[in-house]
Coordinates of C-alpha atoms in Angstrom, one line a residue:
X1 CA -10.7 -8.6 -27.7
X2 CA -11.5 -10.3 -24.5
X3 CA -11.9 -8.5 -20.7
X4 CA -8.7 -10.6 -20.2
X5 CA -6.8 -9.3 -23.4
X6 CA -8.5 -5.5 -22.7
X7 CA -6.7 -5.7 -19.1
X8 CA -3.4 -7.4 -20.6
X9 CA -3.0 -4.1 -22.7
X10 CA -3.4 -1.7 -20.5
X11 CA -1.3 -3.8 -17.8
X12 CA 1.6 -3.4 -20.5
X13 CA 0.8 0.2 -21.4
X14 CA 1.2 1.3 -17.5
X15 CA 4.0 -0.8 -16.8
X16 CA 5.9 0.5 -19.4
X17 CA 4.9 4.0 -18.7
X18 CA 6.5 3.6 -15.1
X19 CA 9.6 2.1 -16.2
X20 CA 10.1 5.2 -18.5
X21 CA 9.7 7.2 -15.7
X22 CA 12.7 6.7 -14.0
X23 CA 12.8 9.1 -11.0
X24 CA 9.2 7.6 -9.8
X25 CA 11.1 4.1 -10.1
X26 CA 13.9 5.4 -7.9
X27 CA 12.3 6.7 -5.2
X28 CA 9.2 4.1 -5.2
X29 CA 12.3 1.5 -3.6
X30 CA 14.8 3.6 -2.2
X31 CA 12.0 5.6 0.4
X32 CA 11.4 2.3 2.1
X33 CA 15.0 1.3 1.9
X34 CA 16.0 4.8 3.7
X35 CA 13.5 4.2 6.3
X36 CA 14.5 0.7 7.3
X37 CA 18.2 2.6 7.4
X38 CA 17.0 5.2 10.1
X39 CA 15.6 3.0 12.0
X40 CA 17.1 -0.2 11.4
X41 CA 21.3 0.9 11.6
X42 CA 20.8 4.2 13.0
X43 CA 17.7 4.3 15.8
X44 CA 17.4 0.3 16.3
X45 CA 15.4 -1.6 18.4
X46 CA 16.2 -1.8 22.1
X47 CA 13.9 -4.8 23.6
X48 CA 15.4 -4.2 27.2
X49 CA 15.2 -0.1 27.2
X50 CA 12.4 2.3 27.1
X51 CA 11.2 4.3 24.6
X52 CA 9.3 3.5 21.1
X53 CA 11.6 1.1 19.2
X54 CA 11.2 -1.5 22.3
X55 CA 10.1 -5.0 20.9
X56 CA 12.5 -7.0 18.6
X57 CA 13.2 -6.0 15.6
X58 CA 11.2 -8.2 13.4
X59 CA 7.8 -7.0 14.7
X60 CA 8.5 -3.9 12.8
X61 CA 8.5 -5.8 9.5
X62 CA 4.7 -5.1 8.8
X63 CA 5.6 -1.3 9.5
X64 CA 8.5 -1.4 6.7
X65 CA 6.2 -3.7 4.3
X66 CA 3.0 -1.0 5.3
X67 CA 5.0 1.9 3.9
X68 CA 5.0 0.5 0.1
X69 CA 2.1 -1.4 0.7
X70 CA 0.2 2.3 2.1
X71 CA 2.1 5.2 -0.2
X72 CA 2.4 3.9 -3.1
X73 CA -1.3 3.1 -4.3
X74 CA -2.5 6.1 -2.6
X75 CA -0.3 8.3 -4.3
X76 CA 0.6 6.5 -7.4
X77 CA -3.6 5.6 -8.6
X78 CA -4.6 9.0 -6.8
X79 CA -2.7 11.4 -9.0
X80 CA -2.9 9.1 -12.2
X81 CA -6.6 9.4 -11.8
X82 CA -6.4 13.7 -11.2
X83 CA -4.3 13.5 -14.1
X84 CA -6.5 11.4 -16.5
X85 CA -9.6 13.6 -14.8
X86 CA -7.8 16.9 -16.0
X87 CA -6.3 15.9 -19.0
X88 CA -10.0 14.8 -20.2
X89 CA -8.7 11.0 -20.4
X90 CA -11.7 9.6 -19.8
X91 CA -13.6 10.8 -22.4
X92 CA -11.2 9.3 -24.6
X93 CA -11.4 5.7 -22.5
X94 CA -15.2 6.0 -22.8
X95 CA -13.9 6.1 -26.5
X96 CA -12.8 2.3 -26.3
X97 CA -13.9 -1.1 -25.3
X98 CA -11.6 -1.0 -21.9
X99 CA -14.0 -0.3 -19.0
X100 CA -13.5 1.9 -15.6
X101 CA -13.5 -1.2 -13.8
X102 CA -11.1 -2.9 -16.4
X103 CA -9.1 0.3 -16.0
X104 CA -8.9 0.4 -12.4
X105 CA -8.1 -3.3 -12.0
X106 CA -4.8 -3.6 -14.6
X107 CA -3.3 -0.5 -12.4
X108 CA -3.9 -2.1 -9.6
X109 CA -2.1 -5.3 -10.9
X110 CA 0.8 -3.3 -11.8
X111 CA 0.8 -2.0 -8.3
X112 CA 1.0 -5.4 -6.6
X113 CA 3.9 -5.9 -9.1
X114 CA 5.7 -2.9 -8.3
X115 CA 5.3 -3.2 -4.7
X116 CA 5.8 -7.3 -4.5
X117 CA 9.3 -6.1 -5.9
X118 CA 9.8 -3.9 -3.7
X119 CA 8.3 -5.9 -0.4
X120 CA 11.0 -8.6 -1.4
X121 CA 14.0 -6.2 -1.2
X122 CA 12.0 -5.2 1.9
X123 CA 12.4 -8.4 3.6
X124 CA 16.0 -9.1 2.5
X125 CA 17.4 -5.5 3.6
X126 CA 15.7 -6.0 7.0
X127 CA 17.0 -9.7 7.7
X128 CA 20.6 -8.0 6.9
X129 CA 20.9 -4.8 8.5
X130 CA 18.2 -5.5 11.4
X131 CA 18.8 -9.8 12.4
X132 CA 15.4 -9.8 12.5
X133 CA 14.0 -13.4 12.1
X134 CA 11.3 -13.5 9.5
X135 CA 9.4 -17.0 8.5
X136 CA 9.0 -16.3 4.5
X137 CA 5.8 -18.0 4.1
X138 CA 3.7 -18.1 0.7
X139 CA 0.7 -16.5 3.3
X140 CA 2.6 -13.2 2.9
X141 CA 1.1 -12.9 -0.9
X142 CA -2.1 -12.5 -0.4
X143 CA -2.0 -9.9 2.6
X144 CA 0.7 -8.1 -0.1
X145 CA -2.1 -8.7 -2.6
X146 CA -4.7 -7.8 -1.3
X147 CA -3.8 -5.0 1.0
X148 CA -2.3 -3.0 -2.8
X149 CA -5.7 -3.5 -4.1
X150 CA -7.4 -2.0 -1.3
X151 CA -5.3 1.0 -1.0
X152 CA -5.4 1.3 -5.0
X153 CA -9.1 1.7 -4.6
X154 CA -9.1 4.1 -2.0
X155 CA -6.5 6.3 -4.5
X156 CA -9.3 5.7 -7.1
X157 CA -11.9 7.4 -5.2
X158 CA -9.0 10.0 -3.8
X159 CA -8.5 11.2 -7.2
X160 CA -11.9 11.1 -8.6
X161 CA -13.1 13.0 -5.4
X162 CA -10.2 15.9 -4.8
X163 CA -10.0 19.1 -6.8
X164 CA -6.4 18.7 -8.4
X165 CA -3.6 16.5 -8.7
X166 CA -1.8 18.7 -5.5
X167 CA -4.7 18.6 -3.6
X168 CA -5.3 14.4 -4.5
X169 CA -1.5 14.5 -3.3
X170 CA -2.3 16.2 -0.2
X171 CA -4.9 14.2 0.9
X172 CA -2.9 11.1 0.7
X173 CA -0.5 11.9 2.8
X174 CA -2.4 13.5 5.6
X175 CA -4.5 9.6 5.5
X176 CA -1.5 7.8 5.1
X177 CA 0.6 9.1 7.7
X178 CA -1.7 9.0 10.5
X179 CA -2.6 5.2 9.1
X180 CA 1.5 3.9 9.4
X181 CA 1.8 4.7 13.1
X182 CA -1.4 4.0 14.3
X183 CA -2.2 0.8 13.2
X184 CA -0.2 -1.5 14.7
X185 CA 3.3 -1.0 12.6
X186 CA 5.4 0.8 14.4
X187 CA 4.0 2.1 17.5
X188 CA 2.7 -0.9 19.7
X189 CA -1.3 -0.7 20.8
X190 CA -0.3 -0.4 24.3
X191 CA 1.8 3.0 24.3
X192 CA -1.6 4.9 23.0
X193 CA -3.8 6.2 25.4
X194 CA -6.7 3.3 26.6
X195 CA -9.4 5.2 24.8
X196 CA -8.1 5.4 21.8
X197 CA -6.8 1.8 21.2
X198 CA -10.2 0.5 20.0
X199 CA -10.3 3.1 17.5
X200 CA -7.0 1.0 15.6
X201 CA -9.3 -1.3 14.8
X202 CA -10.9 0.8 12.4
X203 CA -8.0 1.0 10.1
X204 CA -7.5 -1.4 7.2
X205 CA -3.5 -1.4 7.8
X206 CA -4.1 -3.0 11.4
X207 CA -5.4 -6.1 9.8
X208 CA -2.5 -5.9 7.0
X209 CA 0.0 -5.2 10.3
X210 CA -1.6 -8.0 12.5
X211 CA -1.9 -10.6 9.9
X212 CA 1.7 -10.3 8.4
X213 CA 2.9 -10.5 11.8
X214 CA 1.1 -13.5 12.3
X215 CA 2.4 -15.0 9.4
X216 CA 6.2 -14.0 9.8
X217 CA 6.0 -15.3 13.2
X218 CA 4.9 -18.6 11.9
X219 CA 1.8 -18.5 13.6
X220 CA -0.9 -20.8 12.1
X221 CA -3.6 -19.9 9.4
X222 CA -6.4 -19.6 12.4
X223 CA -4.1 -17.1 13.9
X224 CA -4.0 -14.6 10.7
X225 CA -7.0 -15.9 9.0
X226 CA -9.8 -13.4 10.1
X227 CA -6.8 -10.7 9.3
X228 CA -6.8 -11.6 6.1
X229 CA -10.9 -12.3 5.2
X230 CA -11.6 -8.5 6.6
X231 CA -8.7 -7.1 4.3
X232 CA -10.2 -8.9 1.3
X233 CA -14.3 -7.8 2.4
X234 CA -12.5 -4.3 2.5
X235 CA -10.6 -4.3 -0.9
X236 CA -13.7 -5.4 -2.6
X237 CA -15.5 -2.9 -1.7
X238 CA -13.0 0.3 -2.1
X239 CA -12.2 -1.0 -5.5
X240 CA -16.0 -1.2 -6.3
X241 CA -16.1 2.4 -5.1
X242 CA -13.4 3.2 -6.9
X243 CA -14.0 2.1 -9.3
X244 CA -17.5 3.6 -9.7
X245 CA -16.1 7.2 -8.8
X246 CA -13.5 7.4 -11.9
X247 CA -15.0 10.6 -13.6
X248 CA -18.2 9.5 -15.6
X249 CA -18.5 10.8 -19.4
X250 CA -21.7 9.4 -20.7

């Protein structure tokens, strides 16, 4: 079997596997679709008033996409990974022709499937409950693309790299929620304190926030295109290193 048919398999094997699981299927697309409720309907936007929500309503679109495109890979590869680690897994994978790498890369394809589901549901609920105006534009595959990957490989090395499943959980969340407000989603650079904006540039969301707000905005390719090349210099290299830190048998 070819690296293409090795990755096809296990593609089918996890996508299946979620779809069995039915409560990690609910809440993967109804946590995003709660959030845009609170503060879409309930908090809104006020452009001409003080306080957080104050810019229109469709700059918060990266923040909405950021919380699937964030969560899930972190927590969905992370605790796969603790789980195949405990569960001796991959001793049995060493077992087969399918490598880490080939491993790592057909989760992370189902991810970008999950999530590109969910990102279009996304986009729809916030055009109808927000009125936000949002240029679909092909550009937004890529950043979805490629932003998954990156975060998939940073679960990788999560999982391979924590002590137990609760404790990969854990640290997921205490990187991803300091990550969705300070980086450009929700909370605009010029509320933080002056010191600390140049320190939003050291997050991988920013560039996924920046550049999809670029691109629903209609801006032009030179606008979002150095986004974009700095996402995909940084998913190649966390799924390199996460791919190299999936527990090691031989």
């Amino acid at each position: 079997m070819t690296a293409t048919g090795r990755v096809g398999a296990e593609f089918t094997a996890a996508w299946r596997s979620f779809l069995r699981r039915r409560t990690a299927v609910f809440f993967t697309f109804f946590f995003p679709v709660l959030l845009i409720l609170i503060f879409g309907v309930l908090v809104q936007t006020q452009p001409t008033g003080g306080g957080l929500f104050t810019e229109p309503a469709g700059y918060y679109v990266p923040g909405y996409l950021a919380v699937v495109v964030l969560f899930t890979p972190l927590s969905r590869i992370g605790s796969t990974v603790a789980r195949h680690r405990d569960g001796n897994r991959f001793e049995k994978l060493a077992t087969t022709p399918l490598s880490r790498t080939e491993w790592l890369l057909a989760r992370t394809l189902v991810n970008v499937v999950i999530i590109g589901i969910a990102s279009l549901l996304i986009l729809g609920l916030v055009v109808l409950v927000t009125g936000a105006e949002v240029a679909l534009s092909p550009a937004l595959i890529p950043f979805i693309g490629i932003a998954v990957a990156l975060f998939c490989g940073v679960g990788a090395l999560l999982g391979s790299l924590a002590d137990s499943t609760d404790g990969t959980i854990a640290a997921s969340n205490t990187i991803a929620l300091p990550l969705l407000f300070l980086s450009e989603t929700f909370v605009p650079p010029d509320l933080l304190p002056t010191w600390f904006q140049p320190i939003v540039n050291l997050s991988p969301l920013t560039y996924f926030a920046r550049g999809v707000r670029a691109v629903t905005n209609e801006a032009s390719a030179a606008v979002w295109g150095r986004d974009l090349i700095v996402l995909c210099v940084l998913a190649v290299g966390f799924v390199a290193l996460g791919a190299y830190a999936l527990p090691r048998t031989d």
